[in-house]
Each structure stands twice: as structure tokens, then as C-alpha cells.
């Protein structure tokens, strides 16, 4: 009985890993084998470390959000992610179970943290919440990086930060509480930190603190987990081993903490000094938004409509504008020979990104509030002023207009893809600065290194360069050259929009229209033509310039004060040029001709004209006499008119046709060879050989189509292979008939051979029809059947070579005349055998 008990005890010890011969006194089984780590003290330490690491990721979203509202989606995502990871580690769920729990947690709790505006009481999810979370997980990334910060101005942008922290916490917690190599939990944390940087702005959020937390805390915790993993390989601990392990951990902890602490102090002091001066690269700076400006017509194309047809219409009313300030409609920097248009995919043109109630900017100029109420104006381009720092829509279509609002900070142009109409209203926060005087600009410097979309020479007006050279003369200073161009247009141009009492003026600003303007003695046009002409001439002179369409009142008639409402009419529409000056930015330059410029009429004579006196017509001149001896040869004229350079024609024909013939020669040779081979098989030799040749044509066609056939197989075996490779097109009956004909007792007739070939043609047609045209073309030009059937080498070449060597031993000069006769008889016998073998191979 005792032996049985002892044996059972030893068996149990073996199962739990206790060495035999060792008593259980003073030993314990490791608790980690029975209790999940997530519910132990070590698991709580892991949770604390993960909270610190995730906190470093959370603060990365502060600059792009613009307020403390970023804490709701980011902290919520981290808490929900850690909860799902802890639950999976405690219950020891498999991967599929954890994944299912993660999806349920995302859809059930994501609305409360990421889309509270769509949830009931900001907590309970609705169908709209589930839809927003599902679409946000797929499309939210693109919208997040193409929207102008701060993100707190948009209710639907919380999905991305929530999802980043949710996935980071879920993966890090799962690895930390369940994986053997728990230090790998730092990988998702590093990925989350990189995501917060790439999805953010150029402004960093406590980068030194983020680096120290992730570097010091993460590396120290990872080192301790590595030590614990090494020590934990033993399944049984004694009191002495536990004490040794505790001392080892404490020693490693102190050493690592000291080293990392010194490194952290050095990084804290040296980090700011070593940080690069250039701003960091983020995704929103390199990703082109999905806005396609080609869908929208250039506003300059409707200039004449506003100036003439809507001259008396109240387009919109703007309130809060500074005195004598201009209203911008759109900045146009791309010219294609037809219109000046806005762009977002060209050098120096900036990008159009979604804009909301706040638009981030590095400019510290104070903003002022402007309100616009739309009247008769319609279009996607939004009237505004200065540089915008926020756009807020009001009215019944506010949400629709806000969803399609974009702003380009480089060109200071805003638009709404929904299109403005009567009754729409919006408020903007704008940084409006006073324009410098011309005296200040005269002493300034033009920033000639500013990038701009290029204008190809073939699209530019031909008269622009010559007219610019005429106006600039010998000037070399860019500022003086700019004002020389402006003054030349103002002094020599005549203003006309084609109104009653004005000269006829053709609308548009295409290259042909600008050529007509600059090439005429009297340059007649309005702001549209003169602004485009000045911009193109300035660019030709190496001066960056762009066209701006907008509105401003006549300074002589504008009596409104600062901030007073101004009702803009079509008569206030204008176009001007902007040029970049150092210290001032883009400055407006007008090129409107002097209104006093008129076409001077012809002076009238005060004398009464006398009636004209009719003169007698002069008699016609006699034809010149022919010079004697000067005889014209009509035949020579006829011959000259019909001369043809036959030599040149032949040379050209040879130069063109010879290369074509060389290129086509291989194709023609292959096609010709296969055609002759087919004809020879069908029309030459005994009728049995013709039937055998028909089957061979099927085999060769299948080979060219890509089928690989075993060598030495019978016709029936080959037919089975063809059915398996190419499908059943009648191969098996065709093979049976060929065998019956070739090996039959009676020689087949001509009609039977032709009937067999008709079946062959039907099978070949079905085989070729089973593949596409490209495969048919490859098969027609393929030499695979020629190579594998032995047509490229002499039949029995190896055998004949060996026979020739044997024959050489029997030559007369080696063995005498008797040997020669014997060799001749032997050779005739071997030749007959070779011919018989060849016929058998063809029969197969």
C-alpha cells in the first residue's frame, strides 16, 4: 500500500515538475501557473506602466485638437482598450474571442467618447452612431488629415484619435498580460506615438516629456519583464531561489534606473538644443486633399456678367469690414491659355483643406469678425477679406455648406462645394491688415524666389514679352520693372466693359484676347484683361504675380466708415494683381487704365470741300514687244510642272519599307513554314501518311497552345492528355479513327483522307476558340511544336553519327576493297531500318 502511495506521489511530482527524490517541504508551485497575471500584483504594475505610456500618446493629440476636448476620445479609447485586453487576459480568451469583444466594445462605447452628438444623451449608441464609427474607421483618416485644425470645431473628427488609442491600448495590454516576451508591448505604444505625431500638426506637444516617459519608463519596465521571464523558466522555487531572484531584480532595477535616469537628465537639457530648427513633417502637409478644383469654373470667367448684366444687383452685404478694405473672392495662379484659374496641385499654390469655426495659423495678427449675407450672388467661391481664422455658417443650409467648406491659407481663398445662394449667411474671423503705400513699396524688395505654377511658352500670349520689354526699357530693378509695366498699361489703355456709351470691348482673357489687347494701337479692355496682361508680363520678367478677383468701392465715392454694412453690387467687381514683397507678403497692384484716356477723333476741316473733278482716263499701255529670238518652250514648262523626284521617293520607300520588312520577316517565315508543313502533310505521300499527318497537326497545334505532351505516347494516350489539358474538343474519336485508318488492312482512299482532315480542321477550330486572341496569336507564332517534333534537326542525326563512325572503320583504305563492299551492304541495311523506324514514329 505504501509503495502504491509512494508511486502515486512520485507520479504527481513528475507531472508538476518536482524532481524525484526531493520533498515538497520548503517548495511551492508558481502561482502564475494557476492564476492569470492580469489579476495579480504584477499585473497591476503592468497596468500602471501602460497608463503612463498611453498618456504620452494621448498628449500628442493636444495641438491638433486645439482644446482640452481631445481628452474625451483619447482617454476614452485608452480606457476601453485596456478594459477589453484585461478581460481577455483574465478569462483567457482566444484570439477570435478577443477580436469579437474588441469590435463590440468599439461599436457600443465608441459613440460616447468619439461621436457623442449622435448618441442618445451622449452615451447610448444609435444607428447613426454605428454608421459613423464604421465609416470613420475606413474614411476618417483621410478626412482627419485633410481638415484644417483645430479639430474641436468638427463633431465628427473624434473617431480617429479614439481608434488610435483604442487599438494601442488593446494590443499593448494583451501583450503585456499574456505574452511570454512582454517587452513587445512597447511596439504598439511606439506605433501609437508615431501616429499621434503624423496625424498632428507641426507644433509639438511636450516632446521631451513624451520621449522621457516612453524611453525611461518603457525601457525600464521592459528590462524587468525580460529578467522575470528568464527567472520564471524554473517551475519550482525554493526560499533561497526566491531571495536570489528578488536580489537580482532589485539590482537590475537600480542599475537600469540609474543609467536611464542619467540619460533622461542629459536628454532633458540637450534635447531642446539639438532639436532641428525646421518644423517636423506631418501627414497633413504632404497629403493632397480630395478636392478637385477642375469641377468649378474660374470666377474670372463671369467677370463681364457681373460688371454688365448684374451691375445694379445687390450681390451680398458684408458687415465689419475696415474702411476702404477689399473683399476677396478668389486667388487665381494658374494660366492655361484660356482662363486664369485656381489650383491646388501646382508649385506654390497651397492646398484646399476642410475649414471650420477655427483655422490654425502661426500669424499673431488680431482677427476681426465679419458677417456676410448673400443676395443675388451665386457660386462656390466665398467672399471674404484678409486671412481667415474661422468660418461659421448660419441659416437653413448651414450644415450642408459647412460640410463642403474648404480654405487655402496660401492663396487666402475659401469655397463651399455646396454653392452659395440667396439667403445663405456666414461669419468669418479674418486678419485684415492695411495695404502699404506705393512709396513704401518703392523702397521694398520683391520676393522673386516665391514658387508659382509655370506658364508654358506655347500657352502664353505672343505679345506679352515684346510689350513688357517696351514698357520696362532699360530698368533692371524688379520693383521699378513692375511699376513700369503697371504705368505703361494705365497710360496707354482705354477702360471699357462694353457698356452703353463705352467703346466695344470683347470679354474674356484667353491668349488670343490678350494678344489682341497688347498688339492694338488702342488697348481697350477692363480689369479682367489688364490684370491678366500685367500678371503675364510680370511673370515673363521674372516677377511672381497672381490675379485676384474681388470687390471694392470707388474710393472717391466710398463714404462708409469702419465696420459699417456695405451692400456690394456688380458695379463693384474688380480684378487686380498681387506681388510678394519682403515684409509685406502679397500686395495688391491695380492696372486699371486712366478714365481720362479716350480715343481722339480725327480733326474736322472747316473748309467746304469742292466737288471732285473727273479726269480723263489714261489710255491703256501697249503690250511690250517680244524680243526677237526669245522663244518660250511650252514643252519645257509642261515638263517642269510634271517632274517628280523618283530617286528621293525610292530612297524614302526603301528607308521605310526595309526596316518593316526586316521586322516582319521572322513572322512571315514562321507562318509560311507552318502553312507549307500543313499543306505537305495533307497533300503528299500515301493516304495513310496523310491521315497520320492530320493527327500530327492536332498534336503540334496543342503544343503551340501551351500543352505539354508526354513523348512516346500512343495517339489514344495523347488524346486523353489533350482532353485533360485543353478540354474535350473531339480528340479521342479523332485518335481512334487515325489508328483504325493507319493500322487497318485496307489502304485508305483519297476521300477518306480528306474527310479525316475536315474533322481535324473542326477540332483545331474548337481548340483555338477555347483560348483568347492573344493566346491564339502566340500559338500561331510559336516554334515550340517545330522544336519538340525535331524539324529543326536532321532525323536520326545522333544515330547516323554513330553509324558513320562505325562505317569509317570499314573504309577501303583501312581494311581493303572487300571491306568496302561489306560496308556498303551494311549501310544499305541500316538505312532501310532507319526509314522503317521513322514511319513507325510518325504513325504513333
CSV table of N, CA and C in Angstrom, one decimal, residues 726-815:
chain,number,residue,atom,x,y,z
A,726,UNK,N,-6.7,20.8,-72.4
A,726,UNK,CA,-7.4,21.8,-73.2
A,726,UNK,C,-8.9,21.6,-73.2
A,727,UNK,N,-9.4,20.5,-72.6
A,727,UNK,CA,-10.8,20.2,-72.7
A,727,UNK,C,-11.2,19.3,-73.9
A,728,UNK,N,-12.3,18.7,-73.8
A,728,UNK,CA,-12.7,17.8,-74.8
A,728,UNK,C,-13.3,18.5,-76.1
A,729,UNK,N,-12.5,18.4,-77.1
A,729,UNK,CA,-12.9,19.0,-78.4
A,729,UNK,C,-13.0,18.0,-79.5
A,730,UNK,N,-13.1,16.7,-79.1
A,730,UNK,CA,-13.2,15.6,-80.1
A,730,UNK,C,-11.9,14.9,-80.4
A,731,UNK,N,-10.9,15.0,-79.4
A,731,UNK,CA,-9.6,14.4,-79.6
A,731,UNK,C,-9.7,12.9,-79.7
A,732,UNK,N,-10.5,12.3,-78.7
A,732,UNK,CA,-10.4,10.9,-78.6
A,732,UNK,C,-11.0,10.2,-79.8
A,733,UNK,N,-12.2,10.6,-80.4
A,733,UNK,CA,-12.7,9.9,-81.6
A,733,UNK,C,-11.7,10.1,-82.8
A,734,UNK,N,-11.0,11.3,-82.8
A,734,UNK,CA,-10.1,11.5,-83.9
A,734,UNK,C,-8.9,10.6,-83.8
A,735,UNK,N,-8.4,10.3,-82.6
A,735,UNK,CA,-7.3,9.4,-82.4
A,735,UNK,C,-7.7,8.0,-82.7
A,736,UNK,N,-8.9,7.6,-82.3
A,736,UNK,CA,-9.4,6.2,-82.7
A,736,UNK,C,-9.4,6.0,-84.2
A,737,UNK,N,-10.0,7.0,-84.9
A,737,UNK,CA,-10.1,6.9,-86.3
A,737,UNK,C,-8.7,6.9,-87.0
A,738,UNK,N,-7.8,7.7,-86.5
A,738,UNK,CA,-6.4,7.6,-87.1
A,738,UNK,C,-5.8,6.3,-86.9
A,739,UNK,N,-5.9,5.7,-85.7
A,739,UNK,CA,-5.4,4.3,-85.5
A,739,UNK,C,-6.0,3.3,-86.4
A,740,UNK,N,-7.4,3.4,-86.6
A,740,UNK,CA,-8.1,2.4,-87.4
A,740,UNK,C,-7.7,2.6,-88.9
A,741,UNK,N,-7.4,3.8,-89.3
A,741,UNK,CA,-7.0,4.0,-90.7
A,741,UNK,C,-5.6,3.6,-91.0
A,742,UNK,N,-4.7,4.0,-90.1
A,742,UNK,CA,-3.3,3.8,-90.3
A,742,UNK,C,-2.9,2.3,-90.2
A,743,UNK,N,-3.5,1.6,-89.2
A,743,UNK,CA,-3.2,0.2,-89.0
A,743,UNK,C,-4.2,-0.7,-89.6
A,744,UNK,N,-5.1,-0.2,-90.4
A,744,UNK,CA,-6.1,-1.0,-91.0
A,744,UNK,C,-5.5,-1.9,-92.1
A,745,UNK,N,-6.3,-2.9,-92.5
A,745,UNK,CA,-5.8,-3.9,-93.5
A,745,UNK,C,-5.9,-3.2,-94.9
A,746,UNK,N,-6.9,-2.4,-95.1
A,746,UNK,CA,-7.1,-1.8,-96.4
A,746,UNK,C,-6.5,-0.4,-96.4
A,747,UNK,N,-5.9,0.0,-97.5
A,747,UNK,CA,-5.3,1.3,-97.7
A,747,UNK,C,-6.4,2.3,-97.8
A,748,UNK,N,-6.4,3.4,-97.0
A,748,UNK,CA,-7.5,4.4,-97.1
A,748,UNK,C,-7.5,5.1,-98.5
A,749,UNK,N,-8.7,5.6,-98.9
A,749,UNK,CA,-8.8,6.3,-100.1
A,749,UNK,C,-8.6,7.8,-100.0
A,750,UNK,N,-8.6,8.5,-101.1
A,750,UNK,CA,-8.4,9.9,-101.1
A,750,UNK,C,-9.6,10.6,-100.3
A,751,UNK,N,-10.8,10.2,-100.6
A,751,UNK,CA,-12.0,10.8,-99.9
A,751,UNK,C,-11.9,10.6,-98.4
A,752,UNK,N,-11.5,9.4,-98.0
A,752,UNK,CA,-11.4,9.1,-96.5
A,752,UNK,C,-10.3,10.0,-95.9
A,753,UNK,N,-9.2,10.2,-96.6
A,753,UNK,CA,-8.2,11.1,-96.0
A,753,UNK,C,-8.7,12.6,-95.9
A,754,UNK,N,-9.4,13.0,-97.0
A,754,UNK,CA,-10.0,14.4,-96.9
A,754,UNK,C,-11.0,14.5,-95.8
A,755,UNK,N,-11.9,13.5,-95.7
A,755,UNK,CA,-12.9,13.6,-94.6
A,755,UNK,C,-12.2,13.6,-93.2
A,756,UNK,N,-11.1,12.9,-93.1
A,756,UNK,CA,-10.4,13.0,-91.8
A,756,UNK,C,-9.8,14.4,-91.6
A,757,UNK,N,-9.3,15.0,-92.6
A,757,UNK,CA,-8.7,16.3,-92.5
A,757,UNK,C,-9.8,17.4,-92.2
A,758,UNK,N,-11.0,17.1,-92.7
A,758,UNK,CA,-12.1,18.1,-92.3
A,758,UNK,C,-12.4,18.0,-90.8
A,759,UNK,N,-12.4,16.7,-90.3
A,759,UNK,CA,-12.6,16.6,-88.9
A,759,UNK,C,-11.4,17.3,-88.1
A,760,UNK,N,-10.2,17.1,-88.6
A,760,UNK,CA,-9.1,17.8,-88.0
A,760,UNK,C,-9.3,19.3,-87.9
A,761,UNK,N,-9.7,19.9,-89.0
A,761,UNK,CA,-9.9,21.3,-89.0
A,761,UNK,C,-11.0,21.7,-88.0
A,762,UNK,N,-12.1,20.9,-87.9
A,762,UNK,CA,-13.1,21.2,-86.9
A,762,UNK,C,-12.5,21.2,-85.5
A,763,UNK,N,-11.7,20.2,-85.2
A,763,UNK,CA,-11.1,20.1,-83.9
A,763,UNK,C,-10.2,21.2,-83.6
A,764,UNK,N,-9.4,21.6,-84.6
A,764,UNK,CA,-8.4,22.7,-84.5
A,764,UNK,C,-9.2,24.0,-84.2
A,765,UNK,N,-10.3,24.2,-84.9
A,765,UNK,CA,-11.1,25.4,-84.7
A,765,UNK,C,-11.6,25.5,-83.3
A,766,UNK,N,-12.1,24.4,-82.7
A,766,UNK,CA,-12.6,24.4,-81.4
A,766,UNK,C,-11.5,24.6,-80.4
A,767,UNK,N,-10.3,24.0,-80.6
A,767,UNK,CA,-9.1,24.2,-79.7
A,767,UNK,C,-8.7,25.7,-79.7
A,768,UNK,N,-8.6,26.3,-80.8
A,768,UNK,CA,-8.2,27.7,-80.9
A,768,UNK,C,-9.3,28.6,-80.3
A,769,UNK,N,-10.6,28.2,-80.5
A,769,UNK,CA,-11.7,29.0,-79.9
A,769,UNK,C,-11.8,29.0,-78.4
A,770,UNK,N,-11.1,28.0,-77.8
A,770,UNK,CA,-11.2,27.9,-76.3
A,770,UNK,C,-10.2,28.8,-75.6
A,771,UNK,N,-9.4,29.5,-76.3
A,771,UNK,CA,-8.4,30.4,-75.7
A,771,UNK,C,-8.7,31.8,-76.3
A,772,UNK,N,-8.1,32.9,-75.6
A,772,UNK,CA,-8.3,34.2,-76.1
A,772,UNK,C,-7.5,34.5,-77.3
A,773,UNK,N,-7.7,35.7,-77.9
A,773,UNK,CA,-7.0,36.1,-79.1
A,773,UNK,C,-5.5,36.2,-78.9
A,774,UNK,N,-5.1,36.7,-77.8
A,774,UNK,CA,-3.7,36.8,-77.5
A,774,UNK,C,-3.0,35.4,-77.5
A,775,UNK,N,-3.6,34.4,-76.9
A,775,UNK,CA,-3.1,33.1,-76.9
A,775,UNK,C,-3.1,32.5,-78.3
A,776,UNK,N,-4.1,32.8,-79.1
A,776,UNK,CA,-4.1,32.3,-80.5
A,776,UNK,C,-3.0,32.9,-81.3
A,777,UNK,N,-2.7,34.2,-81.0
A,777,UNK,CA,-1.5,34.8,-81.8
A,777,UNK,C,-0.2,34.2,-81.3
A,778,UNK,N,-0.1,34.0,-80.0
A,778,UNK,CA,1.2,33.4,-79.6
A,778,UNK,C,1.4,32.0,-80.2
A,779,UNK,N,0.3,31.2,-80.3
A,779,UNK,CA,0.4,29.9,-80.8
A,779,UNK,C,0.7,29.9,-82.3
A,780,UNK,N,0.2,30.9,-83.0
A,780,UNK,CA,0.5,31.0,-84.5
A,780,UNK,C,1.9,31.3,-84.7
A,781,UNK,N,2.6,32.0,-83.8
A,781,UNK,CA,4.0,32.4,-84.0
A,781,UNK,C,4.9,31.5,-83.2
A,782,UNK,N,4.4,30.6,-82.5
A,782,UNK,CA,5.3,29.7,-81.6
A,782,UNK,C,6.0,28.7,-82.4
A,783,UNK,N,7.3,28.5,-82.0
A,783,UNK,CA,8.1,27.4,-82.7
A,783,UNK,C,8.3,26.2,-81.8
A,784,UNK,N,7.4,26.1,-80.8
A,784,UNK,CA,7.6,25.0,-79.8
A,784,UNK,C,7.3,23.7,-80.5
A,785,UNK,N,6.3,23.6,-81.3
A,785,UNK,CA,6.0,22.4,-82.0
A,785,UNK,C,7.1,22.0,-83.0
A,786,UNK,N,7.7,23.0,-83.6
A,786,UNK,CA,8.8,22.7,-84.5
A,786,UNK,C,10.0,22.2,-83.8
A,787,UNK,N,10.3,22.8,-82.6
A,787,UNK,CA,11.4,22.3,-81.8
A,787,UNK,C,11.2,21.0,-81.2
A,788,UNK,N,10.1,20.7,-80.7
A,788,UNK,CA,9.9,19.4,-80.0
A,788,UNK,C,9.6,18.3,-80.9
A,789,UNK,N,9.2,18.5,-82.2
A,789,UNK,CA,8.9,17.5,-83.1
A,789,UNK,C,10.2,17.1,-83.9
A,790,UNK,N,11.3,17.9,-83.7
A,790,UNK,CA,12.5,17.5,-84.4
A,790,UNK,C,12.7,18.1,-85.8
A,791,UNK,N,11.9,19.1,-86.2
A,791,UNK,CA,12.0,19.6,-87.5
A,791,UNK,C,13.2,20.5,-87.6
A,792,UNK,N,13.8,20.9,-86.5
A,792,UNK,CA,15.0,21.8,-86.6
A,792,UNK,C,16.3,21.0,-86.6
A,793,UNK,N,16.2,19.7,-86.6
A,793,UNK,CA,17.4,18.9,-86.7
A,793,UNK,C,17.1,17.7,-87.7
A,794,UNK,N,18.2,17.1,-88.2
A,794,UNK,CA,18.0,16.1,-89.1
A,794,UNK,C,17.5,14.8,-88.4
A,795,UNK,N,16.6,14.1,-89.0
A,795,UNK,CA,16.1,12.9,-88.4
A,795,UNK,C,17.2,11.8,-88.2
A,796,UNK,N,17.2,11.3,-86.9
A,796,UNK,CA,18.2,10.3,-86.6
A,796,UNK,C,19.6,10.8,-86.7
A,797,UNK,N,19.9,12.1,-86.4
A,797,UNK,CA,21.2,12.7,-86.5
A,797,UNK,C,22.2,12.0,-85.6
A,798,UNK,N,21.8,11.7,-84.3
A,798,UNK,CA,22.8,11.1,-83.4
A,798,UNK,C,23.1,9.6,-83.9
A,799,UNK,N,22.0,9.0,-84.3
A,799,UNK,CA,22.2,7.6,-84.8
A,799,UNK,C,23.0,7.5,-86.0
A,800,UNK,N,22.8,8.4,-86.9
A,800,UNK,CA,23.6,8.4,-88.1
A,800,UNK,C,25.1,8.8,-87.8
A,801,UNK,N,25.3,9.6,-86.8
A,801,UNK,CA,26.7,9.9,-86.5
A,801,UNK,C,27.4,8.7,-86.0
A,802,UNK,N,26.7,7.9,-85.1
A,802,UNK,CA,27.4,6.7,-84.6
A,802,UNK,C,27.6,5.7,-85.7
A,803,UNK,N,26.6,5.6,-86.7
A,803,UNK,CA,26.8,4.7,-87.8
A,803,UNK,C,27.9,5.2,-88.7
A,804,UNK,N,28.0,6.5,-88.8
A,804,UNK,CA,29.1,7.0,-89.7
A,804,UNK,C,30.5,6.6,-89.1
A,805,UNK,N,30.6,6.7,-87.7
A,805,UNK,CA,31.9,6.3,-87.1
A,805,UNK,C,32.1,4.8,-87.3
A,806,UNK,N,31.0,4.0,-87.2
A,806,UNK,CA,31.2,2.6,-87.4
A,806,UNK,C,31.6,2.3,-88.9
A,807,UNK,N,31.0,3.0,-89.8
A,807,UNK,CA,31.3,2.9,-91.2
A,807,UNK,C,32.8,3.2,-91.5
A,808,UNK,N,33.3,4.2,-90.8
A,808,UNK,CA,34.7,4.6,-91.1
A,808,UNK,C,35.7,3.5,-90.8
A,809,UNK,N,35.3,2.7,-89.9
A,809,UNK,CA,36.2,1.6,-89.6
A,809,UNK,C,36.3,0.5,-90.7
A,810,UNK,N,35.3,0.6,-91.6
A,810,UNK,CA,35.2,-0.4,-92.7
A,810,UNK,C,35.7,0.2,-94.1
A,811,UNK,N,36.2,1.4,-94.0
A,811,UNK,CA,36.6,2.1,-95.3
A,811,UNK,C,37.8,1.3,-95.9
A,812,UNK,N,37.9,1.4,-97.3
A,812,UNK,CA,38.9,0.6,-98.0
A,812,UNK,C,40.3,0.9,-97.6
A,813,UNK,N,40.6,2.2,-97.4
A,813,UNK,CA,42.0,2.5,-97.1
A,813,UNK,C,42.4,2.0,-95.7
A,814,UNK,N,41.4,1.4,-95.0
A,814,UNK,CA,41.8,0.8,-93.7
A,814,UNK,C,41.8,-0.7,-93.7
A,815,UNK,N,40.9,-1.3,-94.5
A,815,UNK,CA,40.7,-2.8,-94.5
A,815,UNK,C,40.7,-3.4,-95.8
